[in-house]
PDB file of C-alpha atoms in Angstrom:
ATOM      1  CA  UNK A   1     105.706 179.546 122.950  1.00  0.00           C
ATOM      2  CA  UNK A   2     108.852 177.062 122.903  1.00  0.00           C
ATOM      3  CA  UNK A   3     111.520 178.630 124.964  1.00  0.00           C
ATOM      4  CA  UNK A   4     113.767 177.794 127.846  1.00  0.00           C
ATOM      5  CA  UNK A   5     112.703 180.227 131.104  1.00  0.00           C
ATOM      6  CA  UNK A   6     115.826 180.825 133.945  1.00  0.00           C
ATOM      7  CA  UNK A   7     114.868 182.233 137.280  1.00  0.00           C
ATOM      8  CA  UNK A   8     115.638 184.668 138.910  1.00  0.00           C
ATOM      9  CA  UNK A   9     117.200 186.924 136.799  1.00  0.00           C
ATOM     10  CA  UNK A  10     118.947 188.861 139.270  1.00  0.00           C
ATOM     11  CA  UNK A  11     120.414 187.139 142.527  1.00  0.00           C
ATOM     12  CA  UNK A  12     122.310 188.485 145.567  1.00  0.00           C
ATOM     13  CA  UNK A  13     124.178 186.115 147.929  1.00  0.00           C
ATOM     14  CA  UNK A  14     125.843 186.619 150.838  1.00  0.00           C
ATOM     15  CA  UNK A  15     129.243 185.007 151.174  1.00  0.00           C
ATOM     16  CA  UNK A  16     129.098 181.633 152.436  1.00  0.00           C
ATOM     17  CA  UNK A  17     125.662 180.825 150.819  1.00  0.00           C
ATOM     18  CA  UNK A  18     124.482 178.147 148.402  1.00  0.00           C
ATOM     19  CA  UNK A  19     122.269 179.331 145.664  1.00  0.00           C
ATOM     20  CA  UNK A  20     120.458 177.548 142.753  1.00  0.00           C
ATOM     21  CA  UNK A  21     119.683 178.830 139.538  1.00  0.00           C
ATOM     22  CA  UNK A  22     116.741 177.243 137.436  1.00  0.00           C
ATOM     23  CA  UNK A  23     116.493 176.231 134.277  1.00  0.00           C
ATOM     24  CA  UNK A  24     113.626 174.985 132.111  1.00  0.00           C
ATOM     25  CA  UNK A  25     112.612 174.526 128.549  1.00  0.00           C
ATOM     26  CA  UNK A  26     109.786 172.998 126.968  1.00  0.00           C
ATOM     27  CA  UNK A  27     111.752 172.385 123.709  1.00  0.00           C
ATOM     28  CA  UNK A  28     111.869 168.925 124.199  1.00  0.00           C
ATOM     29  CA  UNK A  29     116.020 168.975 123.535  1.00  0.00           C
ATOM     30  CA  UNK A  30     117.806 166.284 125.088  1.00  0.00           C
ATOM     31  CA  UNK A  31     121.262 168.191 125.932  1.00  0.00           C
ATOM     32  CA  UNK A  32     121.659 171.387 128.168  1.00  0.00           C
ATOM     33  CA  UNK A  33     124.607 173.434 129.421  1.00  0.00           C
ATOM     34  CA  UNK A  34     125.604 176.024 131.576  1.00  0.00           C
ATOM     35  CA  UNK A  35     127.606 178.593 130.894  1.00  0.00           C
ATOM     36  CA  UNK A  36     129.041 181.235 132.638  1.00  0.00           C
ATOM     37  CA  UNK A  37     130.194 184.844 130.911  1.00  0.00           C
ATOM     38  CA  UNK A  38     132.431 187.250 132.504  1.00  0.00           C
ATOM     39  CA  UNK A  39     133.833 190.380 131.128  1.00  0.00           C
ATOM     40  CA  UNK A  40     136.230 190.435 129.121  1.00  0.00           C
ATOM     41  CA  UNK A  41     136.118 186.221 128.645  1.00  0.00           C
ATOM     42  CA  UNK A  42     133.401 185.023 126.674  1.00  0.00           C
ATOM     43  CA  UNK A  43     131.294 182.065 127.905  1.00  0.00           C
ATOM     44  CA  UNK A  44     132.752 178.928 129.751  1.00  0.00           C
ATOM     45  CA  UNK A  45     131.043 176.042 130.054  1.00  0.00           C
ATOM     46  CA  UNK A  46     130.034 174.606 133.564  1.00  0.00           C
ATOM     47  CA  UNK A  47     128.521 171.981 132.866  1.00  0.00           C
ATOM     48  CA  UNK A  48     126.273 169.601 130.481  1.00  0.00           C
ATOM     49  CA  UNK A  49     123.501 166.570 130.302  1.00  0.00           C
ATOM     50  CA  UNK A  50     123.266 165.257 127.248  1.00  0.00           C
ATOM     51  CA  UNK A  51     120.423 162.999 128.603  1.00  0.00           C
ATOM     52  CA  UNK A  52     118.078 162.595 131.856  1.00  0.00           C
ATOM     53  CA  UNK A  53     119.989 161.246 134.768  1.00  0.00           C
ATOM     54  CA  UNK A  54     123.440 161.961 133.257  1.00  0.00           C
ATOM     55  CA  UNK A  55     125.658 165.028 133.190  1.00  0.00           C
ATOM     56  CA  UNK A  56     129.466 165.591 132.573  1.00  0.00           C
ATOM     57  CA  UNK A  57     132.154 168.635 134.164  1.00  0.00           C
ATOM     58  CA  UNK A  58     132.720 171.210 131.636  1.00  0.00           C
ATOM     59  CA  UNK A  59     136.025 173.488 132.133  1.00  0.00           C
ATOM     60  CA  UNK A  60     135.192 175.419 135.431  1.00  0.00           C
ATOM     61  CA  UNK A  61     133.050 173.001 137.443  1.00  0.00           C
ATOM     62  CA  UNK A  62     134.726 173.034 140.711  1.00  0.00           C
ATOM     63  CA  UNK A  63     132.295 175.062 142.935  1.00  0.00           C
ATOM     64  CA  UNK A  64     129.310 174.213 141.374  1.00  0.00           C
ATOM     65  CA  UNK A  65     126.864 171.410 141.046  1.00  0.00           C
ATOM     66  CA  UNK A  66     123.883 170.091 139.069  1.00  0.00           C
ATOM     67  CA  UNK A  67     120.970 167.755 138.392  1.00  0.00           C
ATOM     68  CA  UNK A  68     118.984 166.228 135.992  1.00  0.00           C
ATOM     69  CA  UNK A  69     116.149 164.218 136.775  1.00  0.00           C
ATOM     70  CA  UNK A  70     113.796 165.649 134.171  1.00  0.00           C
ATOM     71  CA  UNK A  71     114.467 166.476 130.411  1.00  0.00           C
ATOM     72  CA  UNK A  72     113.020 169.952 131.011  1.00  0.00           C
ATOM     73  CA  UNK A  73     115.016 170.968 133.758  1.00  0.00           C
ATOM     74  CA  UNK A  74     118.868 171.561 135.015  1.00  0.00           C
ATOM     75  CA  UNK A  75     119.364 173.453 137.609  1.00  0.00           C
ATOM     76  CA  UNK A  76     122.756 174.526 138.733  1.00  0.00           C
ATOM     77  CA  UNK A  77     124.063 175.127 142.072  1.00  0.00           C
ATOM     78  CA  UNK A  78     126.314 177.528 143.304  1.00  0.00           C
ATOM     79  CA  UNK A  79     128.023 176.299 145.917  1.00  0.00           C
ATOM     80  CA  UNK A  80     130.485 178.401 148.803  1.00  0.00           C
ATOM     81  CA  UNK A  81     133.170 176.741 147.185  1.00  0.00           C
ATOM     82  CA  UNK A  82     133.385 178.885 144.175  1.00  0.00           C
ATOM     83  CA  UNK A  83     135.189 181.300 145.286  1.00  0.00           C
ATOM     84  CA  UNK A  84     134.868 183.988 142.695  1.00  0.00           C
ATOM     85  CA  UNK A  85     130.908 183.519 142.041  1.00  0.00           C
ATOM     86  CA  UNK A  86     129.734 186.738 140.661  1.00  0.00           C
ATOM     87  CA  UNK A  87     128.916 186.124 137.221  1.00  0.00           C
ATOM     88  CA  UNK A  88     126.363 186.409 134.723  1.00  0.00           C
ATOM     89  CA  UNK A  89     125.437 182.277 134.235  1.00  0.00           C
ATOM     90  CA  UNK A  90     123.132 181.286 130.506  1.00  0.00           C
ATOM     91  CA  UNK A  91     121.328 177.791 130.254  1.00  0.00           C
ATOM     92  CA  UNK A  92     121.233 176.631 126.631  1.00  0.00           C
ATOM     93  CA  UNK A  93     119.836 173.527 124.813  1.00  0.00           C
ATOM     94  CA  UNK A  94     120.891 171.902 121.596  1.00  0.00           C
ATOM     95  CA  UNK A  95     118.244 171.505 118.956  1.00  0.00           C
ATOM     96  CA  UNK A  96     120.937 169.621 116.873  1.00  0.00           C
ATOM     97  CA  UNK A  97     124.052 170.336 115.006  1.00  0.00           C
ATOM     98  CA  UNK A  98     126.074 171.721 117.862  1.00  0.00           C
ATOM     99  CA  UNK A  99     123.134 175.029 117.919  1.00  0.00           C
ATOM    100  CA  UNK A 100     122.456 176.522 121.214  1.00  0.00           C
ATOM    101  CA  UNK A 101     119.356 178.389 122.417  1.00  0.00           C
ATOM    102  CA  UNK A 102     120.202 180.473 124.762  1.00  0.00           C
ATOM    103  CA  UNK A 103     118.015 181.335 127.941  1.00  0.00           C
ATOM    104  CA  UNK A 104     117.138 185.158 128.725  1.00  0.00           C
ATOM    105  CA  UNK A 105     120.472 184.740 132.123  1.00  0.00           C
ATOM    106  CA  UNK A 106     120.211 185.078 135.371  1.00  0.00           C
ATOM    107  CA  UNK A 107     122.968 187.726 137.245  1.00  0.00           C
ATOM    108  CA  UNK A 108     124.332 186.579 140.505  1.00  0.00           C
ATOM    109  CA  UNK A 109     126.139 188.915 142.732  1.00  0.00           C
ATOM    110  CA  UNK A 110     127.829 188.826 146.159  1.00  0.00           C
ATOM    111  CA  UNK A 111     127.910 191.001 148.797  1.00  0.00           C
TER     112      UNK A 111
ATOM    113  CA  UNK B   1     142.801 171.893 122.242  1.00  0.00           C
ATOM    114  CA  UNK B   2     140.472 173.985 120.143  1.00  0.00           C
ATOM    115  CA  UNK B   3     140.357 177.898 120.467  1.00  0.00           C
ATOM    116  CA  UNK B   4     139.012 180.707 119.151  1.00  0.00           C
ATOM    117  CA  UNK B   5     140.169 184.068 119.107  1.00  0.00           C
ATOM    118  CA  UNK B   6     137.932 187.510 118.249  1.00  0.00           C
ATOM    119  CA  UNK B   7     141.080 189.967 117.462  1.00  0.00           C
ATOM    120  CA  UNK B   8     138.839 193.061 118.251  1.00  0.00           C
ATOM    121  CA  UNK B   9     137.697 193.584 121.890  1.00  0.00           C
ATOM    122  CA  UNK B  10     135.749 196.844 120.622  1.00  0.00           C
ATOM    123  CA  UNK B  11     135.013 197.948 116.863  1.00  0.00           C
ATOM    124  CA  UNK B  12     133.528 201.677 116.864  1.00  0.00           C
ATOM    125  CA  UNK B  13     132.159 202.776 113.412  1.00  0.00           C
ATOM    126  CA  UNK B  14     129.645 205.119 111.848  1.00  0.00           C
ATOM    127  CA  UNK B  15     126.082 204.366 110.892  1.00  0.00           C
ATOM    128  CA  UNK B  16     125.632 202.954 107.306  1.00  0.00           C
ATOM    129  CA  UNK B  17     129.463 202.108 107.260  1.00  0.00           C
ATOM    130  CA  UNK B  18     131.140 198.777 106.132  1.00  0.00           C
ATOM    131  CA  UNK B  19     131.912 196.468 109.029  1.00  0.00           C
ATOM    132  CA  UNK B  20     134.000 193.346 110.272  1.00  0.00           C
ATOM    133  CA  UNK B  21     134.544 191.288 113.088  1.00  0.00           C
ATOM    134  CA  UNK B  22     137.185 188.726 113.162  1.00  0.00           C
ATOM    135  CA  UNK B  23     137.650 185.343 113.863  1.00  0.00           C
ATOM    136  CA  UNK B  24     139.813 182.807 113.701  1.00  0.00           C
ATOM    137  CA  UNK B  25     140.117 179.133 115.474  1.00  0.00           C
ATOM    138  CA  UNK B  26     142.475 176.570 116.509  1.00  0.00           C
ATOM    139  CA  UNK B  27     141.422 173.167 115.277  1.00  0.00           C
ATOM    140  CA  UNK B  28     143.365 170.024 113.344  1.00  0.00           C
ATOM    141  CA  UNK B  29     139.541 168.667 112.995  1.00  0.00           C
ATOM    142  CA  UNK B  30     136.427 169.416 110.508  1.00  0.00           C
ATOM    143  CA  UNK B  31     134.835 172.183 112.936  1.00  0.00           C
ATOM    144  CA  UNK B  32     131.404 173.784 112.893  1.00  0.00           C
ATOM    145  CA  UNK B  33     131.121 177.381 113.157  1.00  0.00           C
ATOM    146  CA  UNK B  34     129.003 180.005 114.702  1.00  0.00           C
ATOM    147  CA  UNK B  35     128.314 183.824 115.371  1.00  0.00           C
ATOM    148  CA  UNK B  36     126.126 184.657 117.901  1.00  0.00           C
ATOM    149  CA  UNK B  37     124.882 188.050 119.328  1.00  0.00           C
ATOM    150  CA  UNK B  38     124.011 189.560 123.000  1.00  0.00           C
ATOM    151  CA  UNK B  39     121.674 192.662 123.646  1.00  0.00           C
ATOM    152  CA  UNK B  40     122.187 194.067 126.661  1.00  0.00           C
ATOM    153  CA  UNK B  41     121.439 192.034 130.025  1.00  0.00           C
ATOM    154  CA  UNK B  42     120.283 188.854 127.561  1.00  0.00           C
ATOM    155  CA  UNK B  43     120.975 185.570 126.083  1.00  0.00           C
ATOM    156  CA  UNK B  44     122.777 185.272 123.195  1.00  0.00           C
ATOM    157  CA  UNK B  45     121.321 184.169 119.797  1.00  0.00           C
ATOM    158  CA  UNK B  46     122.183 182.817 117.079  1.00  0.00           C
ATOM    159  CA  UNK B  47     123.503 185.017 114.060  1.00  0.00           C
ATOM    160  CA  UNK B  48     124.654 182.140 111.380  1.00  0.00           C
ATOM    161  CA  UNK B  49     126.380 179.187 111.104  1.00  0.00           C
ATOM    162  CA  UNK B  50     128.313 176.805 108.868  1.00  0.00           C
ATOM    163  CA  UNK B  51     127.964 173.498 108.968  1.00  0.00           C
ATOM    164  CA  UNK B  52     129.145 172.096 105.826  1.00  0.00           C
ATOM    165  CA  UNK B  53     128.808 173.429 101.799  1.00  0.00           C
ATOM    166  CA  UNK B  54     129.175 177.004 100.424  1.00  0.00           C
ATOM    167  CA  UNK B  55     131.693 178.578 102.466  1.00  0.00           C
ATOM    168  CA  UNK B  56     129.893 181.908 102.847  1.00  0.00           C
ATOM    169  CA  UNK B  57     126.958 181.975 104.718  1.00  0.00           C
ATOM    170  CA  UNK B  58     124.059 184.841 105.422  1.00  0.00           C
ATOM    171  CA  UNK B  59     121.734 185.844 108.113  1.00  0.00           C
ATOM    172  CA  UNK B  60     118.402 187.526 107.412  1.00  0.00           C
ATOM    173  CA  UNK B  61     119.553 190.665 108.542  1.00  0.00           C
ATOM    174  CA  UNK B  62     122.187 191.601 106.112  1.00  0.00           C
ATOM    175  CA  UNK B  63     125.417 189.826 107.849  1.00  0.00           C
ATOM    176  CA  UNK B  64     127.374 187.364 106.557  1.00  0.00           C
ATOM    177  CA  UNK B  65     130.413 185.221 107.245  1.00  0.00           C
ATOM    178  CA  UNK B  66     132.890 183.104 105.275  1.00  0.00           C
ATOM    179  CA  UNK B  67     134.404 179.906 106.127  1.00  0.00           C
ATOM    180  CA  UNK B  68     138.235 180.063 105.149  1.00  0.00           C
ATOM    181  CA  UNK B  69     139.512 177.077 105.551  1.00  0.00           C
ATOM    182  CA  UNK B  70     143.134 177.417 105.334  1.00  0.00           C
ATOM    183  CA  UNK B  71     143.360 180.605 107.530  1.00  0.00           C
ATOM    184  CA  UNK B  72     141.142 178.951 110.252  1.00  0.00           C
ATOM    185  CA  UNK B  73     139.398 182.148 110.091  1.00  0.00           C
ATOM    186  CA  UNK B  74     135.367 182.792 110.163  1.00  0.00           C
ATOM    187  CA  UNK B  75     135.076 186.903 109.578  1.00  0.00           C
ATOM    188  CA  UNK B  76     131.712 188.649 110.109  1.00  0.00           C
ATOM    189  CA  UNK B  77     130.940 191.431 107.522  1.00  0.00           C
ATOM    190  CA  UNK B  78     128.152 193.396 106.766  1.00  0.00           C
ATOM    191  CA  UNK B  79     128.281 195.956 103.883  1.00  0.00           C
ATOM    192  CA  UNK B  80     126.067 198.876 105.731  1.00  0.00           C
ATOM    193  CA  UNK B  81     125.368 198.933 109.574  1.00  0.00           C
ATOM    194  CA  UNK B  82     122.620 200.293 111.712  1.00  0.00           C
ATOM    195  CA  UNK B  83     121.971 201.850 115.374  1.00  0.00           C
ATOM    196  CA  UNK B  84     120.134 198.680 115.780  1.00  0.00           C
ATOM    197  CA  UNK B  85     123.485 196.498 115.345  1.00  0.00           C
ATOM    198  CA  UNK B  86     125.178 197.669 118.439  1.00  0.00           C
ATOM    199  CA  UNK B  87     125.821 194.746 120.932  1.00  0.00           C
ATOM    200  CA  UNK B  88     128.528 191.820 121.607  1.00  0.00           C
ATOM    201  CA  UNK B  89     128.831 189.613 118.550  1.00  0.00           C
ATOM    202  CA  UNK B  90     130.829 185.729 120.270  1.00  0.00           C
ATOM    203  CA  UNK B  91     132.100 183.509 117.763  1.00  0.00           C
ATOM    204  CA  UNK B  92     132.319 180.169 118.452  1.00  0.00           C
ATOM    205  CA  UNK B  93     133.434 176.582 117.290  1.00  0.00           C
ATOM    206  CA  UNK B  94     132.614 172.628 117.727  1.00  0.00           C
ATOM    207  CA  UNK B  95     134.398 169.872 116.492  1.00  0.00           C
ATOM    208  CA  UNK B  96     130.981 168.469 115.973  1.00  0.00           C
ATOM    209  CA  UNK B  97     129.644 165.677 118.189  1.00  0.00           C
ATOM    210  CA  UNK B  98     128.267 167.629 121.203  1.00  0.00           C
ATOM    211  CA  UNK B  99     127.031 170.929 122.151  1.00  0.00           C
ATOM    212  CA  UNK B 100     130.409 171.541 123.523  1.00  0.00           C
ATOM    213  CA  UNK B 101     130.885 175.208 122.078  1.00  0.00           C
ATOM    214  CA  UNK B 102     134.353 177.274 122.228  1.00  0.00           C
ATOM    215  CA  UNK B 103     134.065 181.012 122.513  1.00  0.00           C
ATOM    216  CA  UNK B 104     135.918 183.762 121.652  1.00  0.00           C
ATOM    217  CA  UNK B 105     136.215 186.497 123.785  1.00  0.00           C
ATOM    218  CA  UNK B 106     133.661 188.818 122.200  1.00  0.00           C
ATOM    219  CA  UNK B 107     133.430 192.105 120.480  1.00  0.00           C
ATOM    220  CA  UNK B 108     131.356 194.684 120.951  1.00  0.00           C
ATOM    221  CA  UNK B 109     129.965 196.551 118.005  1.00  0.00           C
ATOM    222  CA  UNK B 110     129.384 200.164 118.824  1.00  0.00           C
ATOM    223  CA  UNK B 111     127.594 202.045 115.825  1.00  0.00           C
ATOM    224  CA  UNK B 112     127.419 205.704 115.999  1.00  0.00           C
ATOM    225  CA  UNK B 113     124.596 208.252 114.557  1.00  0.00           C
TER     226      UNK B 113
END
């Protein structure tokens, strides 16, 4: 099935620590973001490739950092700069006409 | 800049009741518009959307929205609402172009037996 898998779903880091999140589809969509969702705030984009070997800062980038040197994968990296990093972060891809599909999340939390 | 704002954090109501969610968005620009909805602990999907044409738009499973242009607003509805309908409903906008998606804040639908 077509889908876009993020691991893990759950995360725990200790202060101080970088993390990565995963993210890959096998949609074969050229653009992916990352979003991250807090209470309260909706979903705020990170960041997003529109194609391989390119990607652009969303709103909240400081703190974080990505790649893209495969269409089926963006990971994102968590880095100690953020300083408020507990969050629940959602990969998407566009299949055209500004629609997003979603991954299942992944929850990071720090101790 | 473009925003969207979802004027009900939380809308309680009664199984097989009338509900709606609102929406409305900042934008000088032709927009695209979108509801999605999050179960518990998951992604969000998609709901509906307008892209262009008729103004109101339907999902398979009984909701529907209308585009009104001239109150920047993008209201959810659905005439009778189940158990199964309580989660967070987002509604979001793009001035077209990229995936670039504004939120709203999100409200959660809580339907009681």
């Amino acid at each position: 099935d077509g889908g876009i898998t993020q691991s893990p779903k759950y995360l725990f880091r200790k202060e101080g620590q970088n993390v990565t999140l995963s993210c890959e589809q096998n949609l074969n969509h050229d653009a992916m973001y990352w979003y991250r969702q807090d209470p309260g705030q909706g979903l705020r984009l990170i960041y997003y490739s529109q194609i391989v070997n390119d990607f652009q800062k969303g709103d909240i980038a400081e703190g974080y950092s990505v790649s893209r040197e495969k269409k089926e994968s963006f990971p994102l990296t968590v880095t100690s700069a953020q300083k408020n990093p507990t969050a629940f972060y959602l990969c998407a891809t566009e299949s055209g006409a500004n629609v997003l599909t979603f991954g299942a999340g992944s929850r990071l939390t720090v101790l | 800049a473009q925003s969207v704002t979802q004027l009900d954090s939380q809308v309680p109501v009664f199984e097989e009741a009338p509900v709606e969610l609102r929406c409305n968005y900042s934008s000088s620009v032709s927009v695209y518009l979108f509801w999605y909805v999050q179960y518990p602990n998951q992604g969000l999907q998609l709901l509906l959307k307008y892209l262009s044409g008729s103004t109101l738009v339907e999902s398979i499973n009984g909701f529907e929205a209308e585009f009104n242009k001239s109150q920047t607003s993008f209201h959810l509805r659905k005439p009778s609402v189940h158990i199964s309908d309580t989660a967070e409903y987002f509604c979001a906008v793009s001035e077209g172009g990229t995936g670039k998606l504004i939120f709203g804040q999100g409200t959660t639908l809580q339907v009681k037996p």
